[in-house]
Coordinates of C-alpha atoms in Angstrom, one line a residue:
X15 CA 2.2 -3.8 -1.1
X16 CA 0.6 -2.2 2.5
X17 CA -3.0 -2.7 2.6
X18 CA -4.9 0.0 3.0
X19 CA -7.0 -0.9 6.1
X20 CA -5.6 -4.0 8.4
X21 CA -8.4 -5.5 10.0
X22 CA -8.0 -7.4 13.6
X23 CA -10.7 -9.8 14.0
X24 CA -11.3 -11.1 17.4
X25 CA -15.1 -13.1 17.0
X26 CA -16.8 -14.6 20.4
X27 CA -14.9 -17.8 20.1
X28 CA -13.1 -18.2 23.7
X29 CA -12.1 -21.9 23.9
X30 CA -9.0 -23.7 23.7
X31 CA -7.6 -27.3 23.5
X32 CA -4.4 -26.1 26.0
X33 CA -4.2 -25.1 29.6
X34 CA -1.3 -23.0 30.1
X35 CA -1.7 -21.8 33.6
X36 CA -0.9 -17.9 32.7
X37 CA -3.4 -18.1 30.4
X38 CA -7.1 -16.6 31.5
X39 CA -8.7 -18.1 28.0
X40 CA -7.2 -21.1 28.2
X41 CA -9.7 -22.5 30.8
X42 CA -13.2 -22.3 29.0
X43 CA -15.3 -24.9 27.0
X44 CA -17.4 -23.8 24.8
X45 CA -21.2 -25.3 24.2
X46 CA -22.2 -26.6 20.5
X47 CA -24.5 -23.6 20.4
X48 CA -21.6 -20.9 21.3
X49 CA -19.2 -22.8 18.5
X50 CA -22.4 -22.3 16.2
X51 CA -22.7 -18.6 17.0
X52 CA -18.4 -18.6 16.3
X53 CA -19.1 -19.7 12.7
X54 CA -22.4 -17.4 11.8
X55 CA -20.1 -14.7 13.5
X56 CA -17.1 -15.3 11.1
X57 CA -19.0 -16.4 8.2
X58 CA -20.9 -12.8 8.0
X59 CA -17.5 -11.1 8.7
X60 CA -15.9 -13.2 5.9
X61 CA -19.0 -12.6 3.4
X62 CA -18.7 -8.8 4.4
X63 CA -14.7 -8.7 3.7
X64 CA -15.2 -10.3 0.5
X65 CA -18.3 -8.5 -0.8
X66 CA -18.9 -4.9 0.7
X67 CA -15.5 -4.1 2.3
X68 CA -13.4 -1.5 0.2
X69 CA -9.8 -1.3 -0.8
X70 CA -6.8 -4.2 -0.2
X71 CA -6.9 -4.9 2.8
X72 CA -5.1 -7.2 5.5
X73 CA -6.9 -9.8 8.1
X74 CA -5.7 -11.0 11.7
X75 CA -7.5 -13.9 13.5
X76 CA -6.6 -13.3 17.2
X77 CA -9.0 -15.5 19.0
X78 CA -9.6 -15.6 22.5
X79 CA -8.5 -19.4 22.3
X80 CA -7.5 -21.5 19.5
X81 CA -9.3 -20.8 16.2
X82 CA -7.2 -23.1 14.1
X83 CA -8.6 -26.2 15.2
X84 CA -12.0 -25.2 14.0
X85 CA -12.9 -25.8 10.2
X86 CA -14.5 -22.9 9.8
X87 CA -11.9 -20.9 10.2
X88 CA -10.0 -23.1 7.2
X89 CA -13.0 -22.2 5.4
X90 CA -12.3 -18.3 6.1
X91 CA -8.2 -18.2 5.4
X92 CA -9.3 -20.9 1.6
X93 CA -12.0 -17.9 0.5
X94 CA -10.2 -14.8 1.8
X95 CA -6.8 -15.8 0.5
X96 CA -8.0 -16.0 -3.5
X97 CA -9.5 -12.7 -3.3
X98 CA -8.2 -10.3 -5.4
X99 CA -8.1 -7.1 -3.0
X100 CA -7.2 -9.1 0.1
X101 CA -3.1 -8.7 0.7
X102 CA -2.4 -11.0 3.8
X103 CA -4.5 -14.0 6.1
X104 CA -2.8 -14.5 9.3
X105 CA -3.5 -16.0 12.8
X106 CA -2.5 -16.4 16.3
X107 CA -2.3 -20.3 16.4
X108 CA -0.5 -22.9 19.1
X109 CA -0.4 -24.7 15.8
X110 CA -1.7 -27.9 17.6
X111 CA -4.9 -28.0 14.9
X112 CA -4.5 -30.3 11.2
X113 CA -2.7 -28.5 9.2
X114 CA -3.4 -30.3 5.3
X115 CA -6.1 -27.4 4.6
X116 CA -3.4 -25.0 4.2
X117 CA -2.3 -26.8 0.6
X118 CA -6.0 -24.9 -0.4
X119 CA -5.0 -21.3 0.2
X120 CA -3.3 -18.8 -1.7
X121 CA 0.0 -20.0 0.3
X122 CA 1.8 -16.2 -0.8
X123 CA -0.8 -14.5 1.5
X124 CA -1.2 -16.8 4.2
X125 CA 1.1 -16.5 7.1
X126 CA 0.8 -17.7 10.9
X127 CA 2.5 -16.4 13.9
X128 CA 2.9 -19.5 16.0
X129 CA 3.6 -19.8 19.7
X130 CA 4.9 -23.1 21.6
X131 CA 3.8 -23.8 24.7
X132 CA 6.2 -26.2 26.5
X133 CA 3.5 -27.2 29.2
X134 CA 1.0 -28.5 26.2
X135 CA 3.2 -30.4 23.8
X136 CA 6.0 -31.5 22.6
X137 CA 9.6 -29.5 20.9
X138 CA 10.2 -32.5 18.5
X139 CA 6.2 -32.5 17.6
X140 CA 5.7 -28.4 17.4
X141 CA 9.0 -28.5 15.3
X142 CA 7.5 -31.0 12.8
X143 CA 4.6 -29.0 12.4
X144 CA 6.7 -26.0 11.6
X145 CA 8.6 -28.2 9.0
X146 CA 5.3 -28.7 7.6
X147 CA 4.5 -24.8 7.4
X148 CA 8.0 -24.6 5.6
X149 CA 7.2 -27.3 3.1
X150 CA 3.9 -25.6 2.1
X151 CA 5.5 -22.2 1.6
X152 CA 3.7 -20.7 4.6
X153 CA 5.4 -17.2 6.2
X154 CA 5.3 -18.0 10.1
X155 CA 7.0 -16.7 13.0
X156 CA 7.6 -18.8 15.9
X157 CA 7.0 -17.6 19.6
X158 CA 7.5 -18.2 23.5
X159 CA 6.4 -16.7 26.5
X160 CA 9.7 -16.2 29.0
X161 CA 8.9 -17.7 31.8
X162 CA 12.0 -17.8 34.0
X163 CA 11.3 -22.1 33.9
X164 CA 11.6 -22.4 29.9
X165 CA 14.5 -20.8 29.2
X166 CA 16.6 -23.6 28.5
X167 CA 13.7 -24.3 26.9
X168 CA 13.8 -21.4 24.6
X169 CA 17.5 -21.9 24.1
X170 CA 17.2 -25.2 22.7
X171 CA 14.6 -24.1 20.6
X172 CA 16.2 -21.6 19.2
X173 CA 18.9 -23.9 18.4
X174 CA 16.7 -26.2 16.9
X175 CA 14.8 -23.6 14.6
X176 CA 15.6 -23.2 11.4
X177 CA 17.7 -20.2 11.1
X178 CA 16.0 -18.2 8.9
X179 CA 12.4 -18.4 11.4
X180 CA 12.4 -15.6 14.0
X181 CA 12.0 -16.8 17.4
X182 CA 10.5 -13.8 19.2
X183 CA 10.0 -13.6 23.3
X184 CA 6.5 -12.2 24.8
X185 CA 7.7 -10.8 28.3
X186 CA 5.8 -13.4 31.0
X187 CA 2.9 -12.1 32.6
X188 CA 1.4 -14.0 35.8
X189 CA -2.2 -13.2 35.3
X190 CA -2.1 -9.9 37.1
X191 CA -1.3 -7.5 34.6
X192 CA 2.3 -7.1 36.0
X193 CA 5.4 -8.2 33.4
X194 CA 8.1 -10.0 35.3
X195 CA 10.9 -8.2 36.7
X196 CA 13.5 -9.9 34.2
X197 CA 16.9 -9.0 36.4
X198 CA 20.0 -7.9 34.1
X199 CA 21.6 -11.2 32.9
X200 CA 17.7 -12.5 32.4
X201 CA 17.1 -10.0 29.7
X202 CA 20.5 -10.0 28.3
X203 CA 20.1 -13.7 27.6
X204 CA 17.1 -13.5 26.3
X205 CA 17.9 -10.5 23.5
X206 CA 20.5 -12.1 22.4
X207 CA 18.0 -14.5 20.9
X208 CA 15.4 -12.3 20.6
X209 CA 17.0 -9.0 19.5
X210 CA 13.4 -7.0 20.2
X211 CA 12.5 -9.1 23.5
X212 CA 13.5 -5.3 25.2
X213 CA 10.1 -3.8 23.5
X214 CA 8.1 -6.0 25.0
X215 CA 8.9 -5.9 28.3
X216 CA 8.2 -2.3 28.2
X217 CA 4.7 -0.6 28.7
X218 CA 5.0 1.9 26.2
X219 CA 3.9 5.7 27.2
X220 CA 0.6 6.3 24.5
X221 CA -1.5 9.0 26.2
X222 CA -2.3 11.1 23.2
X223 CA 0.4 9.7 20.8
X224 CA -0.1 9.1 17.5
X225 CA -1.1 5.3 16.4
X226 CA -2.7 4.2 13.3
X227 CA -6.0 2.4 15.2
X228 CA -8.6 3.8 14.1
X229 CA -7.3 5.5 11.1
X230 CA -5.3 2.2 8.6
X231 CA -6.2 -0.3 11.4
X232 CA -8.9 -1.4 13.6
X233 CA -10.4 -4.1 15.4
X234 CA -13.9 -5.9 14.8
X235 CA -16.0 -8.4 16.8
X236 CA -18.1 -11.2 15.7
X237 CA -21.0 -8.6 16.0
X238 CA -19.1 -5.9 13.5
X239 CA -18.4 -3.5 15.7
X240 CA -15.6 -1.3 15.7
X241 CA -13.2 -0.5 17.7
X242 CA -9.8 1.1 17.1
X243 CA -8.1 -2.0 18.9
X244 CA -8.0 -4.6 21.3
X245 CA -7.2 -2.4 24.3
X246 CA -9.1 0.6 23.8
X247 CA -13.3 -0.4 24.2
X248 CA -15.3 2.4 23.4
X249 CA -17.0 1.6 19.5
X250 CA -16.1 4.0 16.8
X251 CA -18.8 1.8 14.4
X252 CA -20.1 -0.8 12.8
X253 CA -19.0 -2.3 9.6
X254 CA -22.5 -3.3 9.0
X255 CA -23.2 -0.2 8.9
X256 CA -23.5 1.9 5.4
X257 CA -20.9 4.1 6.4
X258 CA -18.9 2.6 8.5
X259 CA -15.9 4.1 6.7
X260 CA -16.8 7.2 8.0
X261 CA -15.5 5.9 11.3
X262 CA -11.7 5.4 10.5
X263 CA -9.8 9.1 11.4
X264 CA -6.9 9.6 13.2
X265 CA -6.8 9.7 17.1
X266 CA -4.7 9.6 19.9
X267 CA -4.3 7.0 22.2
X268 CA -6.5 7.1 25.2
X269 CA -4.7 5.1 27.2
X270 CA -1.7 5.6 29.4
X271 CA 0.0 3.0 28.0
X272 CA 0.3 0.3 25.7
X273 CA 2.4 -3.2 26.7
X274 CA 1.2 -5.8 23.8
X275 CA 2.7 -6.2 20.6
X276 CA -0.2 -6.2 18.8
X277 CA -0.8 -2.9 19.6
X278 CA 2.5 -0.9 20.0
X279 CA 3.4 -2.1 16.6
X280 CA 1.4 0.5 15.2
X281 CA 2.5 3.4 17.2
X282 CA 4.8 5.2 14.2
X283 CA 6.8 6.3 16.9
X284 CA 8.4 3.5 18.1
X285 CA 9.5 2.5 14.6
X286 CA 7.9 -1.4 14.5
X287 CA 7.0 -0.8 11.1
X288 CA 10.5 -0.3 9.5
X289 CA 11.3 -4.0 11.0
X290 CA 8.2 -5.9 10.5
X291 CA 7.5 -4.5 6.6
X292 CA 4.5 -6.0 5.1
X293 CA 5.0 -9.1 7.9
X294 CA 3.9 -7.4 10.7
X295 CA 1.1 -8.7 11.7
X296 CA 3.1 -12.3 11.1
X297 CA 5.8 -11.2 13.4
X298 CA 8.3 -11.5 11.0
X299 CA 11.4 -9.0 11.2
X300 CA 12.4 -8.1 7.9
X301 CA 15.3 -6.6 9.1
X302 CA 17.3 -7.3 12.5
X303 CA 19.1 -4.3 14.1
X304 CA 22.5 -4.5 15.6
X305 CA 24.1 -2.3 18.7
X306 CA 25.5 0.1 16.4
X307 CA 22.0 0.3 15.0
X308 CA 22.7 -0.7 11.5
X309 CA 19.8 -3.0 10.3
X310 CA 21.1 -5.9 8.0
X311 CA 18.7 -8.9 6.6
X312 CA 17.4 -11.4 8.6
X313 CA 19.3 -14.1 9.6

């Protein structure tokens, strides 16, 4: 079942335990006091979705860093996932952080999307994590950025996945905004293991297209405000506020464009939600579409 509003949470938490040299957040260290504003941040916003917030709705961590390793955030994925009205938990996660807590959560709501990093660990140790994941009935996806150095890297990955977890492909971006100028055989290798790595190396045309930020989606920070998603920063409200429902409408997109999966997906346009299903904010393809366009299950 859709939930009627999906809720991106991005709280001030900006630290993380890798360095990936692409990476802007990866680079900070956060003080005990700026952790300790993390947690009241997430524990209001979690108090909030389970006691004032309205309808079924759907919750994506997607930290600036790595929230995972932080046990607060368990905290948040055990309570949300046993509510009643509450359809899906997921996160962005390098999956580096303990992973036991998991056993604790409603498992059928709880779903990761998960992205090795090469430079930061191990393939045999990220693959037995994802084992783990499998064993405890978690949903995950399983993701790499192409960087024209790990695609071997990605190909024996692939190989080494189970076959039924989608290995998806984030176009590489240097730090300056700019997606790498994959050449002909470079993309064609990489769609043939990622069938939809060709939508993201695209910036999407969204000046005054219809998207559903805003309206059935929207992004919060750890001081409520609202926004209709990560990319666009003028505040539509507050969910603090007594009527912050009075904020969601539709609207086009302001901006030129749109490059980033987590917010193309919900332009109805491009047709992201007839693959992804109720998995979309996993990353999880419920259906995989062929040159001749017909759409069989997922492998």
């Amino acid at each position: 079942m859709a939930a009627d509003l999906t809720i991106l949470y991005r709280g001030p938490l900006s630290s993380c335990n890798y360095a990936c040299e692409y990476c802007p957040f990866a680079k900070h260290h956060e003080t005990a006091a700026e952790l300790a504003t993390d947690r009241r941040a997430l524990e209001r916003f979690t108090d909030w979705v389970l006691n004032d917030a309205v309808g079924k709705l759907a919750i994506f961590f997607t930290p600036w860093g790595e929230a995972l390793t932080r046990r607060w955030y368990h905290d948040a994925f055990r309570r949300l996932s046993h509510a009643d009205h509450i359809q899906r938990v997921v996160a962005q996660t390098n999956l580096s952080g303990p992973l036991d807590w998991l056993r604790d959560t409603r498992t059928d709501r709880v779903a990761l999307w998960c992205t090795y990093h090469p430079s930061e660990t191990s393939r045999t140790g990220f693959l037995t994590r994802c084992k783990q994941l499998q064993d405890f009935g978690i949903q995950h996806s399983v993701g790499m950025v192409g960087r024209p150095q790990d695609f071997d890297e990605i190909t024996v990955m692939r190989a080494e996945l189970p076959p039924e977890t989608y290995l998806w492909i984030n176009a590489y971006d240097s730090g300056d905004g700019t997606k790498f100028p994959y050449s002909p055989t470079e993309r064609n290798r990489l769609t043939e293991i990622d069938p939809y790595f060709p939508t993201n190396i695209v910036d999407h045309p969204s000046l005054g297209r219809d998207c559903r930020t805003g309206r059935s989606v929207i992004s919060v920070d750890g001081d409520g405000t609202i926004r209709r998603c990560h990319f666009v920063r003028t505040p539509i409200g507050n969910i603090y506020d007594p009527d912050w429902q009075s904020a969601l409408t539709s609207r086009p997109c302001p901006n030129n464009t749109c490059g980033c999966h987590i917010g193309y997906v919900h332009m109805p346009e491009l047709g992201q939600e007839a693959i992804y299903g109720d998995e979309i904010l996993a990353r999880i393809p419920q259906t995989r579409v062929l040159e001749d366009s017909t759409a069989i299950p997922n492998r």
